[in-house]
Every structure is written in structure tokens, then in C-alpha cells.
Short mmCIF file of C-alpha atoms in Angstrom, two decimals:
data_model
loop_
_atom_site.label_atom_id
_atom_site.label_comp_id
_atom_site.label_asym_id
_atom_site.label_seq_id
_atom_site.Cartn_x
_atom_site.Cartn_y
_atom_site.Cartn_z
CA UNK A 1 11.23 -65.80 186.82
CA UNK A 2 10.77 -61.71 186.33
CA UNK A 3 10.83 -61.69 190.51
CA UNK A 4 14.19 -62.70 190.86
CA UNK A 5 14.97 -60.27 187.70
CA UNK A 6 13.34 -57.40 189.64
CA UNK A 7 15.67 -59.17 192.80
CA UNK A 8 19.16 -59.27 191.22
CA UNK A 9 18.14 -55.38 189.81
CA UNK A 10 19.27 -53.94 193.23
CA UNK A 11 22.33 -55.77 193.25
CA UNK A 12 23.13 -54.31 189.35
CA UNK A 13 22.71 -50.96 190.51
CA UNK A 14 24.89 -51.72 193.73
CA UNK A 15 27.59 -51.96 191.54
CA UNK A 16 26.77 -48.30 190.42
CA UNK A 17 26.86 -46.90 193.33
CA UNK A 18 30.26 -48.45 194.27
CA UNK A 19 31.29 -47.17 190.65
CA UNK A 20 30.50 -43.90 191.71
CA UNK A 21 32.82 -43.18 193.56
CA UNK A 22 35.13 -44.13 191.14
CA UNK A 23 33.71 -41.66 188.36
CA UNK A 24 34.34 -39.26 191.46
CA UNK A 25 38.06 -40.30 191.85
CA UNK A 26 37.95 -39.64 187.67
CA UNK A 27 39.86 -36.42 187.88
CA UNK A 28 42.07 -38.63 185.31
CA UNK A 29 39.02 -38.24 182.93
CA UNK A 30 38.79 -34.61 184.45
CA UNK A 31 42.51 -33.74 182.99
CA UNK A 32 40.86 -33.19 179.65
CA UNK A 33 41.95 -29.41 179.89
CA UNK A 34 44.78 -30.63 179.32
CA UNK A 35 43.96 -32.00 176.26
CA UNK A 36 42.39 -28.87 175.47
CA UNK A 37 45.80 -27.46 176.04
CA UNK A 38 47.33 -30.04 173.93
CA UNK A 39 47.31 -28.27 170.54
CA UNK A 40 49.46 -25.46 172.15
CA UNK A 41 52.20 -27.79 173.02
CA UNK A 42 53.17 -28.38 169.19
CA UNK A 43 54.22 -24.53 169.33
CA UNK A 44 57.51 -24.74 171.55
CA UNK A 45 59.84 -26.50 168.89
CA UNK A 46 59.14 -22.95 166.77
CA UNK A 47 59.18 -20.85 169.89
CA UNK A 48 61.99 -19.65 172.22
CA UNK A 49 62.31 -20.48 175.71
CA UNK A 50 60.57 -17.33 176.46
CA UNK A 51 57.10 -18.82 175.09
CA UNK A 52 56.35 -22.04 176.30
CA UNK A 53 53.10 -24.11 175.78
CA UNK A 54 49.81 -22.14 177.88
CA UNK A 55 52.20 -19.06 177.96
CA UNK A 56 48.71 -17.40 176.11
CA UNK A 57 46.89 -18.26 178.65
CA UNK A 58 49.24 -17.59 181.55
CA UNK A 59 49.72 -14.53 180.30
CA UNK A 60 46.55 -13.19 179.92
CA UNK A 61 45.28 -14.60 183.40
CA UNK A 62 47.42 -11.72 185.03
CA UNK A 63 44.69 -9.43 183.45
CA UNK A 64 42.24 -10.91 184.27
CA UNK A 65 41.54 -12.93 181.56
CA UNK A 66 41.79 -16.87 181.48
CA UNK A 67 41.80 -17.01 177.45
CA UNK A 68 42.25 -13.59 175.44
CA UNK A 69 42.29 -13.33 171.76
CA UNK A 70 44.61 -10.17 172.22
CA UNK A 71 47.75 -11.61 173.75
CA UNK A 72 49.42 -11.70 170.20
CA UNK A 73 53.01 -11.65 171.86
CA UNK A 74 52.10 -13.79 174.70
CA UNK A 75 55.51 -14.58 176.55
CA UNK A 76 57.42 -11.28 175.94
CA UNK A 77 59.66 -10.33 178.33
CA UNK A 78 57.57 -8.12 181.19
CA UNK A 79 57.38 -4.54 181.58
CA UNK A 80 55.50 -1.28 183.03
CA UNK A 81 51.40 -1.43 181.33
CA UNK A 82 50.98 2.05 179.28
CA UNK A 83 48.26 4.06 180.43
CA UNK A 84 47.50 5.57 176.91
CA UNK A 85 44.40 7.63 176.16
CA UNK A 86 41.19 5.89 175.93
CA UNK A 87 42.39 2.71 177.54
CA UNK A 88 44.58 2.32 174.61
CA UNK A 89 47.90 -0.04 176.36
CA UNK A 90 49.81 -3.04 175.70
CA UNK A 91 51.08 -2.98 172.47
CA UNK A 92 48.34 -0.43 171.20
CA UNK A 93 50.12 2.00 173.41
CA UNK A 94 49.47 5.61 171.23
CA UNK A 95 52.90 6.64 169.71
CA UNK A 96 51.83 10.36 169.60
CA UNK A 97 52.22 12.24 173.01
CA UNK A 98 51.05 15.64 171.66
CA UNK A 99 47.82 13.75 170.92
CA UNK A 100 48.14 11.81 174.30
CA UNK A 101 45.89 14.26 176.62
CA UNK A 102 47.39 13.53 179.89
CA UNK A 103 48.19 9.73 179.42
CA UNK A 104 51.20 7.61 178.63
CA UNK A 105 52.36 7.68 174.90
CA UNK A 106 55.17 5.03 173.74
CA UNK A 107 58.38 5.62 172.31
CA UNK A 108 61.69 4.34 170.81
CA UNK A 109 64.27 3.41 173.70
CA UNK A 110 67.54 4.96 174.03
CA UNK A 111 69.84 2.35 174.43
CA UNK A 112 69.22 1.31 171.13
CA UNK A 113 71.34 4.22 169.92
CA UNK A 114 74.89 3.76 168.13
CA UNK A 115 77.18 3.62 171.13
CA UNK A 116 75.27 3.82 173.73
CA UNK A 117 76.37 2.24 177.14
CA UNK A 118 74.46 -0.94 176.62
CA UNK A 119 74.71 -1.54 172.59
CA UNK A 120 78.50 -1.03 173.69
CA UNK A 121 78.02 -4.12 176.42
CA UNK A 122 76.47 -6.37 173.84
CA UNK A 123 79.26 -5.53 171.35
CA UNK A 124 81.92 -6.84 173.88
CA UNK A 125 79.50 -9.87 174.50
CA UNK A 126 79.00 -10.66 171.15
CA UNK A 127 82.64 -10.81 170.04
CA UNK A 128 83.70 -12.59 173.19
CA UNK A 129 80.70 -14.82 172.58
CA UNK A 130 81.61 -15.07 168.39
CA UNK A 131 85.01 -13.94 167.72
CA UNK A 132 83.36 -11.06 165.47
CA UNK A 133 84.57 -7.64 166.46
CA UNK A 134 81.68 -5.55 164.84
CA UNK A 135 79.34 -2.63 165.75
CA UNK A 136 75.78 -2.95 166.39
CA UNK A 137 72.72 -0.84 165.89
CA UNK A 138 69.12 -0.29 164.84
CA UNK A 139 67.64 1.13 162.10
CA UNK A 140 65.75 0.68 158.94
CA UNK A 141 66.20 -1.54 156.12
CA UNK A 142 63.92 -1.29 153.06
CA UNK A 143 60.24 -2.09 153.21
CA UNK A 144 58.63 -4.32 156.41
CA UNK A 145 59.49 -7.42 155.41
CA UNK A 146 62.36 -6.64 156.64
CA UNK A 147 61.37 -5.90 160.15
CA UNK A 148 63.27 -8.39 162.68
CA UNK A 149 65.71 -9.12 160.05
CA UNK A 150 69.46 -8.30 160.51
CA UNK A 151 71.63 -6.48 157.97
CA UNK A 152 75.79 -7.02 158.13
CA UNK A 153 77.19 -3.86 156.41
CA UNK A 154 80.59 -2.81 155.39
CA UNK A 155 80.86 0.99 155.24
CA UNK A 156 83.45 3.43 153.48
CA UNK A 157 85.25 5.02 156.04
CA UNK A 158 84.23 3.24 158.79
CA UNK A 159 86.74 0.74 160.49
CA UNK A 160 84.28 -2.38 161.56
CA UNK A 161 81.33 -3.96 159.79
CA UNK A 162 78.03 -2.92 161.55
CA UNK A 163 75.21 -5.17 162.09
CA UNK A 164 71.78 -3.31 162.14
CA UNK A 165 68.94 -4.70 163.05
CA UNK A 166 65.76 -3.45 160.70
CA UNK A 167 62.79 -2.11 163.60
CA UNK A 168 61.33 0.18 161.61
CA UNK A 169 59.48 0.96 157.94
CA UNK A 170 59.55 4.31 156.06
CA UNK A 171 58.72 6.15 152.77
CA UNK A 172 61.94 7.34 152.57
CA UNK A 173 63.82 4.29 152.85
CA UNK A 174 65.44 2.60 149.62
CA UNK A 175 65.24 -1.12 149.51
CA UNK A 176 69.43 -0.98 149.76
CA UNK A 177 69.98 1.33 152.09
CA UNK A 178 69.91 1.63 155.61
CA UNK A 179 69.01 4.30 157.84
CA UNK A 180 70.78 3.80 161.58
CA UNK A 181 69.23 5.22 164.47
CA UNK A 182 72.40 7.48 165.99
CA UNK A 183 72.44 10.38 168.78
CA UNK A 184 70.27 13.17 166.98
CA UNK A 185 70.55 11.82 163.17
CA UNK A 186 67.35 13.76 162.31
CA UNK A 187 63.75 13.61 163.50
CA UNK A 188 62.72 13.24 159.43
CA UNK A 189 58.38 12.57 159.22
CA UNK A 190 57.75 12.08 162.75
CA UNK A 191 59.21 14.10 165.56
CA UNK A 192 58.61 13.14 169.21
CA UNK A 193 62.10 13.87 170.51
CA UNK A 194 61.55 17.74 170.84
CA UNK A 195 59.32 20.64 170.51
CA UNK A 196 56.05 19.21 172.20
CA UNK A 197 54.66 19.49 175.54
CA UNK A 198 55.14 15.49 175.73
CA UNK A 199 58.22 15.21 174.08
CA UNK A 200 61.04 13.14 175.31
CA UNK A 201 63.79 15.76 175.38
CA UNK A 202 63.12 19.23 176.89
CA UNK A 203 63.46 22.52 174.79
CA UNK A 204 62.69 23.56 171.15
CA UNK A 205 63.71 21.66 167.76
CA UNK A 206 66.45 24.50 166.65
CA UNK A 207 69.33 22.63 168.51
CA UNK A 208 68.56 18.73 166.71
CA UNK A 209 69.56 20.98 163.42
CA UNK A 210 68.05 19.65 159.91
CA UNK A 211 64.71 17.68 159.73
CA UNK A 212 66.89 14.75 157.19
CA UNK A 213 70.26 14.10 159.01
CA UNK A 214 69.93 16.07 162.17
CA UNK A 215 73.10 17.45 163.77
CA UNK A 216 75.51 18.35 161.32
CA UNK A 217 78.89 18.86 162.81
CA UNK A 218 80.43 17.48 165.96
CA UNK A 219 80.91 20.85 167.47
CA UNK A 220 76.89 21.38 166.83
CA UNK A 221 76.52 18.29 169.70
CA UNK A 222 77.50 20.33 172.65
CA UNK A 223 73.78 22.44 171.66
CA UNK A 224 71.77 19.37 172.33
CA UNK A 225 69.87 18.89 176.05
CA UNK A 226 71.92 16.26 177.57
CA UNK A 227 69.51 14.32 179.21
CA UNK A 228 65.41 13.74 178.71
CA UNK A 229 62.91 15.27 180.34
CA UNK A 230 62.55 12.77 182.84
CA UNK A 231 66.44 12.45 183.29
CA UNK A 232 67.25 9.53 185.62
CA UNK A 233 67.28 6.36 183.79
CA UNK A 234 69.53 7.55 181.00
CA UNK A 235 71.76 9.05 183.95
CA UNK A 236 71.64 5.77 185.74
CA UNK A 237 72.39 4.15 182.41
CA UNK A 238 75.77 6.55 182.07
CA UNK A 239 74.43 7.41 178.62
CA UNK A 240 74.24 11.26 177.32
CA UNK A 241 72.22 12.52 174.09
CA UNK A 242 75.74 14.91 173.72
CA UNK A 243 78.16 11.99 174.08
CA UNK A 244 75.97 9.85 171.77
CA UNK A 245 75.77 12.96 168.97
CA UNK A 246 80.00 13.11 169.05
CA UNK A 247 80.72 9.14 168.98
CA UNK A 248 78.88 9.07 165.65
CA UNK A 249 80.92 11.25 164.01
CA UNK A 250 84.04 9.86 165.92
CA UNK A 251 83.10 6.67 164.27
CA UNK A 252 82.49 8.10 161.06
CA UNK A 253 78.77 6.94 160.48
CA UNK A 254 77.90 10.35 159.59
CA UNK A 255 79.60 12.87 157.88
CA UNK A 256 79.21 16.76 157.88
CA UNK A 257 78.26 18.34 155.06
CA UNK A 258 78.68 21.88 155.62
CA UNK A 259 82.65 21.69 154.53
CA UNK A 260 81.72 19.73 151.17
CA UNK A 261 78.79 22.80 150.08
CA UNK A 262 75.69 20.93 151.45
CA UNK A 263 74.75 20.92 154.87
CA UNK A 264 73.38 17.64 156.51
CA UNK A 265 73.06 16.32 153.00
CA UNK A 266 76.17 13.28 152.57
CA UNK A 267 75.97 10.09 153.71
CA UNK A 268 78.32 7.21 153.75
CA UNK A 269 78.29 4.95 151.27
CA UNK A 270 77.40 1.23 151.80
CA UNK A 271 80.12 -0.89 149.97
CA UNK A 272 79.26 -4.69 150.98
CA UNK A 273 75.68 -6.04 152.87
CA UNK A 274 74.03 -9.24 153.50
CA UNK A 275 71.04 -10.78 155.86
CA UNK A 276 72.49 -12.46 158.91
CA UNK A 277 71.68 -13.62 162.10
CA UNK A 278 70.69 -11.58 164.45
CA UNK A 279 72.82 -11.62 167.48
CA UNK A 280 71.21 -12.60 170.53
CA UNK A 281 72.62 -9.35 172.31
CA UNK A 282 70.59 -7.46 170.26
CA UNK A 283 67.79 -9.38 170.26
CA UNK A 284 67.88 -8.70 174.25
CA UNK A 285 67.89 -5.14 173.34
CA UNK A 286 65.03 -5.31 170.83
CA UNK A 287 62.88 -8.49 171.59
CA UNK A 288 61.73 -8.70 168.35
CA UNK A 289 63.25 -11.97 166.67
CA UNK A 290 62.16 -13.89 163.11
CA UNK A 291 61.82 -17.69 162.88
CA UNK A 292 63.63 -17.38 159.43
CA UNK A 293 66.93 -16.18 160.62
CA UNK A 294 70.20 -16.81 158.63
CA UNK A 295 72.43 -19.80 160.35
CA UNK A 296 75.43 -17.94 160.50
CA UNK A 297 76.83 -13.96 161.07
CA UNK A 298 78.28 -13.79 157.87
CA UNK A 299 76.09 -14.49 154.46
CA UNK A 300 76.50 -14.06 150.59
CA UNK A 301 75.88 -10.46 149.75
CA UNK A 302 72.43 -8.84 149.41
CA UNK A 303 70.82 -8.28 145.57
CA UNK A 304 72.91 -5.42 144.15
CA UNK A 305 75.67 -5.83 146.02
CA UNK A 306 79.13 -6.06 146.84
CA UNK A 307 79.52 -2.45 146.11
CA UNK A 308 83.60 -2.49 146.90
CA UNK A 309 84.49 -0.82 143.85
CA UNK A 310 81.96 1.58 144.56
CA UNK A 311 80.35 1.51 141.39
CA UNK A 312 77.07 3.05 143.47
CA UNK A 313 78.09 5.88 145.41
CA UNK A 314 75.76 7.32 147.78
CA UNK A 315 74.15 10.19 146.26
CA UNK A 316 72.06 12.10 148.99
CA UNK A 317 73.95 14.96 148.58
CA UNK A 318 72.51 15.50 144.94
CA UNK A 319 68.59 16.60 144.76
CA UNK A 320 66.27 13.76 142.94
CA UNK A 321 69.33 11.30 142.95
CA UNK A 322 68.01 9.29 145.72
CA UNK A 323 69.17 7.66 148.80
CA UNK A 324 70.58 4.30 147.35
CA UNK A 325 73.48 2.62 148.26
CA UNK A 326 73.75 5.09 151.47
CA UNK A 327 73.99 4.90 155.29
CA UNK A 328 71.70 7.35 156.46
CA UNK A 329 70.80 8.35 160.44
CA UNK A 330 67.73 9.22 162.13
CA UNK A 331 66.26 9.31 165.49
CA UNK A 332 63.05 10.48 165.93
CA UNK A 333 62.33 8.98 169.12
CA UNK A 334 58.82 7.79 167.89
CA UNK A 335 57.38 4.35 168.78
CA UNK A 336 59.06 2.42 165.36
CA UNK A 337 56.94 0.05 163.11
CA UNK A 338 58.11 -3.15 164.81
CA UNK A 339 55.98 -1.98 167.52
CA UNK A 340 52.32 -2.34 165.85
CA UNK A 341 51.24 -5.57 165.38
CA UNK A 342 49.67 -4.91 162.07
CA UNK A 343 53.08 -4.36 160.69
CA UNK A 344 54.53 -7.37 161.47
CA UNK A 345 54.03 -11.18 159.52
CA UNK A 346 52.93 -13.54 162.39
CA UNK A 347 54.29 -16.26 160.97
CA UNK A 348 57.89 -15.21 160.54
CA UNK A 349 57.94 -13.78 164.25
CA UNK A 350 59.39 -16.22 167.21
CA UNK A 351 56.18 -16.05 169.72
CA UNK A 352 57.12 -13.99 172.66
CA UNK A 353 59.32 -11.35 170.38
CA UNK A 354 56.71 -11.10 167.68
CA UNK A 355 57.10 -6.99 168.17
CA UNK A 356 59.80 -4.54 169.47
CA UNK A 357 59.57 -3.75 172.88
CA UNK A 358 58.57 0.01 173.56
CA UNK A 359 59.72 2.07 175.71
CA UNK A 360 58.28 5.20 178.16
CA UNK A 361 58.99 8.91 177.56
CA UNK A 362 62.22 8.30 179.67
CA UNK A 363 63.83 6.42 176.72
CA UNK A 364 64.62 3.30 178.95
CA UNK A 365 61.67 2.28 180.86
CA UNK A 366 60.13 -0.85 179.02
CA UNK A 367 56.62 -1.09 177.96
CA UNK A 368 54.47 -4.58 178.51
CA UNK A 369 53.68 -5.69 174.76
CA UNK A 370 52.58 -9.11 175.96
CA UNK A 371 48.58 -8.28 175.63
CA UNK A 372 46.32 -5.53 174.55
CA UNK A 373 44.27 -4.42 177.79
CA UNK A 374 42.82 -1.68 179.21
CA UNK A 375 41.85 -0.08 182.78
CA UNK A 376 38.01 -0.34 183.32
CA UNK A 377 36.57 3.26 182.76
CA UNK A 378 34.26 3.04 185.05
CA UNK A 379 36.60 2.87 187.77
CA UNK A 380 39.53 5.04 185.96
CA UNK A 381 38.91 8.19 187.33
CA UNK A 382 38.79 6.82 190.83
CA UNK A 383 42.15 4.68 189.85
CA UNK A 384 43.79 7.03 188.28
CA UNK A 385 43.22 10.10 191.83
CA UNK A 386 44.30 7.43 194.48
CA UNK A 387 47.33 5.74 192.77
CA UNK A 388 48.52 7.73 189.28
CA UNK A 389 48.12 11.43 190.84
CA UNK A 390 51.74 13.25 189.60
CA UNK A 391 53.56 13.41 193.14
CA UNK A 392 55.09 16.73 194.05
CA UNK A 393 59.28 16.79 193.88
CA UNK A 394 61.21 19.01 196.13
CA UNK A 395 62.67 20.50 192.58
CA UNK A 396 58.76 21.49 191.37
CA UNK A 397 58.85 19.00 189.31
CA UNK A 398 56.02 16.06 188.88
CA UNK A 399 56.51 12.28 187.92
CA UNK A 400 55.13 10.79 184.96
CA UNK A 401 53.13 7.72 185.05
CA UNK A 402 55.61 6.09 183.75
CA UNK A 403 57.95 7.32 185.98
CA UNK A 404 55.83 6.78 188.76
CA UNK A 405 55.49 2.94 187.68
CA UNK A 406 58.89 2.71 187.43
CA UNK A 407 59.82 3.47 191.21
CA UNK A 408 57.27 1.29 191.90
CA UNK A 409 58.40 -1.61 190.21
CA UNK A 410 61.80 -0.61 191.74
CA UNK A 411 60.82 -0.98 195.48
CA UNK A 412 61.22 3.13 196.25
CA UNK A 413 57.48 3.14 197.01
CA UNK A 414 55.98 0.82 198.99
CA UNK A 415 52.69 2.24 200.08
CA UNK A 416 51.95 3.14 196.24
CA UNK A 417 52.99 -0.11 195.33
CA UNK A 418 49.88 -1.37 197.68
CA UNK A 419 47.76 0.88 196.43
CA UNK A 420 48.24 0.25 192.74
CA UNK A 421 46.97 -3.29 193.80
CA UNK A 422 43.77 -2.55 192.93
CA UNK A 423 44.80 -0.97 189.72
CA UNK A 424 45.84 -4.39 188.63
CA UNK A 425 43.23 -6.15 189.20
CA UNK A 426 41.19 -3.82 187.22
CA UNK A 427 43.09 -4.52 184.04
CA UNK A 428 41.16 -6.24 181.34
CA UNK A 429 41.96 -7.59 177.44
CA UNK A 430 41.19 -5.09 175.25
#
């Protein structure tokens, strides 16, 4: 009887072979990457559109990279990739530029100012949107948990609540008061604006006046440089460092101090101020955005306040009194808080506007924050002579990487815009 066993074995394993091509046709079976993509996919109900499921992946794989532990903002909304000293880019894009030895350095954008041309466009948006006519800004509020969050302030002397959104984190911040970035409001710790060879705005620090609080009369505007270094986006934006200087005083969120025996030492005083949700309109602006936002614009008031009797006055104008209960200004220009990862509580971020996007020395040219990567050094020097070579300007001037990017990404350049082909490919995660 084993014979015909040994027989009917060929016709069992005839049935394999016709099964093989079935385990061939198994690209159903083969779809388990898909599975392995599967515990991504419960991420988009606390995500924005701007993150979907695989938008790590996706993300990284334009660097080169099919699965990078580095793209901690994977998502974000695209931009120009820093060039920063020692392959430093991304979101670890160096905020000094004195220390930046020839490469890019990042900074905070202009358009985030207090009446500038586009916070003024997403004021109009937001009350045609809403119904609420208020002002919007950035600043600083308190310590970083803060950062993301959104701040609804009513101010002595100033006609409509503001709504600040909190970027940055600071020594000299009080945890109830808020310090709004306005047209030369004082460079304070960190200056980057002026006075360096790679600072934003041309000339020396004398005409930005006092370290804390910056210009102090409107008159003192008209000293200011106009425009940065690298002049044309904030040109082609209609905006003006001047302009920017005189609106805040035309709006009264900073006062002189000269007339009342203390130069650039008193501050508005903050009489109401609650957590809120961010507006959208700034969110475009900022692309940083918590998961914990407030449901509505207005909220009860903060710890500490309402102040409307003004039982806290702001006291800045008093040594060792403090800076509570006050509306101060700054700009320093520098890259703020919201933009280093380390700063920031993942799990309170939206993915995709887990940090503030950065800006170039122009003030306006966006930084990519989605990854961490970095040119290969072994092919930098050759990289950086064919395609990021400063190119000579009829004026004697010469372009900034940045700059240089910029045009590119613009269409003004199409032969460096093939070249800087290879450039891309040679990015790599950090």
C-alpha cells in the first residue's frame, strides 16, 4: 500500500505548486506595512488636517529618510532648510548669527509684530470670521507652559482687547504679565536685531534706544533703519520697522516715559485677562497650536485677576517693584522659545504645529521645522561652491543663503534651482 502513498505524493505537492502562485498573487498578505502603519492612524482625531496618518514618514522620505526619529513636527507647513553651522538645520537651526560663521542663523519673523500688514489682515479676518473686533499679537506670557497658549487682555488706555499669543519664555517675565512683541520695544537679554555683523537690521544699537522698552518716544521712531538688511520681503510685505515703532504708540501699547521722570520705564497696566482660544489667523501666523485650547474667545478671568479697579497698577516705573500686572514690549528679533523643541510639552502640542515656525535673517522668509537634518559634510564644501556661492548684485551687494533660497523657491532662478537638485538629495536626518 506505501506505493500508491509514494504515487498520490506527487499529486499532494501538485497542489503546491498551483498554490504557489497564489502565495505570489498574496500581495493582500504583503499589505502588512500597512498594518505596520496602522498604529499611526489613531493619531488624526488629535491632529489637524495638516498631520495626517504616515505624515512622519512622508515627511522624512523627502530627506532621504524612510523612518526618522527626528521629524518631531512632522506635517508643519513647508519652508526654506537652514543651512546653520555644523549641519545644525530644521528646527535646530542656531539662533545666534554672531556665532553663525558664515551659515544661516534663525530668527523671529516680522509679521508677527503689533500692526504689521499681515497681523492687520488676520484682525479683519478674525472679526469678520467671529464678530470680535480685537487686536492681535505675540509675546510672552509667564513661564513655558504657557507657550502656544493664548492670552485675551483688556488694557488701560487702550481702546480694544488684545489677544496675544505666548511664543516665547523669559527670566524677566511675571507669571501675570505679558510682554508683546511691538516695532523696536527693546532688545532686553538677547539682541539679534542690531549691532552684529549678522544682525537682521543694518547699523549700530544707539537708534533701538534702552535695552528694557526700546524706543521711547514716537518722534525717536523716525531714527530707526526702515527696512532689514536684506530689505525686500518686508518691502514686498508693505511693512516698515518706522511705521511699526509709531502705530504702537498710536495705539497706546506703550507709553513714553521721559515726560513722567523715567525714561523707557512705564508700562500699561493690564486690567482684565483670561486663556482663550487661539484664533486660527494667528495660528497661520505662528504654527504653533496646543491640543488643550479653550472652546471659546472669551473665558473667566486668569488667577489674580479682573484688575478693573486697578487695585494692581503696573509698577515698572519703580526700581525692585516688579513687572506685575504690566504690558510690557520687546523685540529682540531672536529665534523665541517656541522654536526649540526641548521647550515645548509634546503632548499638549497639535502634531504638525508642535513649534513656532522660524524665520530667515529677512524677518519673513520661513524656516522648515518639519525634521532635524543636515547636509552631508563630506560633500558640503563642494555643495555649498556650485549652488550657495553669495551671487554678485549690480548694487555690491551679496545674497544670503537664505535669500538665495528664497528666489529659488520663487521661480527667479531657474538654472540654480537645477543645480540645488543635488543639494537636496544630499539632505539627511540629523
Amino acid at each position: 500500500q506505501q506505493p500508491p502513498q509514494v504515487q498520490q505524493l506527487p499529486q499532494v505537492q501538485q497542489p503546491l505548486q498551483t498554490q504557489q502562485p497564489l502565495q505570489a498573487q498574496q500581495p493582500p498578505q504583503a499589505q502588512q506595512p500597512q498594518q505596520l502603519q496602522q498604529p499611526r492612524q489613531p493619531q488624526p482625531p488629535v491632529t489637524s488636517a495638516a498631520a495626517p496618518a504616515g505624515a512622519s514618514d512622508a515627511a522624512c522620505a523627502a530627506f532621504g529618510c524612510t523612518s526618522c526619529g527626528q521629524c518631531f513636527n512632522a506635517g508643519s507647513r513647508g519652508g526654506i532648510m537652514c543651512n546653520g553651522t555644523g549641519g545644525q538645520s530644521g528646527y535646530y537651526c542656531p539662533p545666534d548669527p554672531n556665532d553663525a560663521k558664515g551659515g544661516d542663523a534663525a530668527f523671529a519673523c516680522m509679521d508677527w509684530t503689533f500692526g504689521s500688514t499681515a497681523m492687520l489682515r488676520a484682525e479683519a479676518s478674525f472679526k469678520l470670521r467671529t464678530g470680535e473686533d480685537t487686536y492681535l499679537g505675540v509675546g510672552t506670557w509667564g513661564s513655558a507652559e504657557g507657550l502656544g497658549a493664548c492670552y485675551r487682555m483688556k488694557v488701560d488706555g487702550v481702546d480694544k482687547d488684545i489677544i496675544g499669543q505666548s511664543l516665547n519664555t523669559g527670566h524677566d517675565v511675571a507669571g501675570n504679565q505679558f510682554d508683546l512683541q511691538i516695532g523696536a520695544g527693546g532688545a532686553g537679554a538677547f539682541n539679534t536685531c542690531a549691532g552684529g555683523p549678522g544682525s537682521m537690521f543694518p547699523g549700530s544699537r544707539e537708534a533701538w534706544g534702552c535695552q528694557y522698552g526700546g524706543v521711547d518716544s514716537r518722534e525717536d521712531c523716525a531714527k530707526l533703519p526702515p527696512y532689514p538688511q536684506d530689505d525686500r520681503a518686508m518691502k514686498k510685505a508693505g511693512d516698515s520697522l518706522v511705521k511699526l515703532c509709531e502705530y504702537s504708540f498710536d495705539k497706546k501699547v506703550r507709553v513714553s516715559g521721559a515726560p513722567l521722570g523715567r525714561k523707557c520705564g512705564f508700562n500699561p497696566t493690564i486690567l482684565d485677562a483670561a486663556r482663550v482660544k487661539c484664533p486660527k489667523e494667528l495660528v497661520e501666523l505662528t504654527q504653533i497650536q496646543r491640543t488643550d485650547d479653550p472652546a471659546d474667545y472669551k473665558a473667566p478671568s486668569a488667577p489674580g485677576f479682573p484688575n478693573l479697579d486697578k487695585k494692581h497698577t503696573c509698577k515698572s516705573q519703580t526700581p525692585g517693584s516688579g513687572v506685575a500686572y504690566c504690558l510690557t514690549r520687546m523685540m529682540d528679533c531672536r529665534k523665541p522659545s517656541g522654536g526649540f523643541k526641548d521647550n515645548v510639552k509634546t503632548g499638549l502640542m497639535v502634531p504638525g504645529k508642535r513649534l513656532v515656525q522660524i524665520c530667515a535673517v529677512d524677518g519673513y522668509t520661513r524656516f522648515n521645522v518639519d525634521v532635524a537634518a543636515k547636509v552631508a559634510i563630506v560633500d558640503e564644501n563642494l555643495a555649498r561652491a556650485r549652488i550657495l556661492a553669495p551671487l554678485s548684485r549690480q548694487n555690491g551687494d551679496t545674497d544670503t543663503h537664505a535669500s538665495q533660497l528664497r528666489r529659488i523657491d520663487d521661480g527667479d532662478d531657474a538654472d540654480a534651482d537645477a543645480d540645488l537638485l543635488p543639494l537636496r538629495l544630499l539632505m539627511r536626518c540629523a
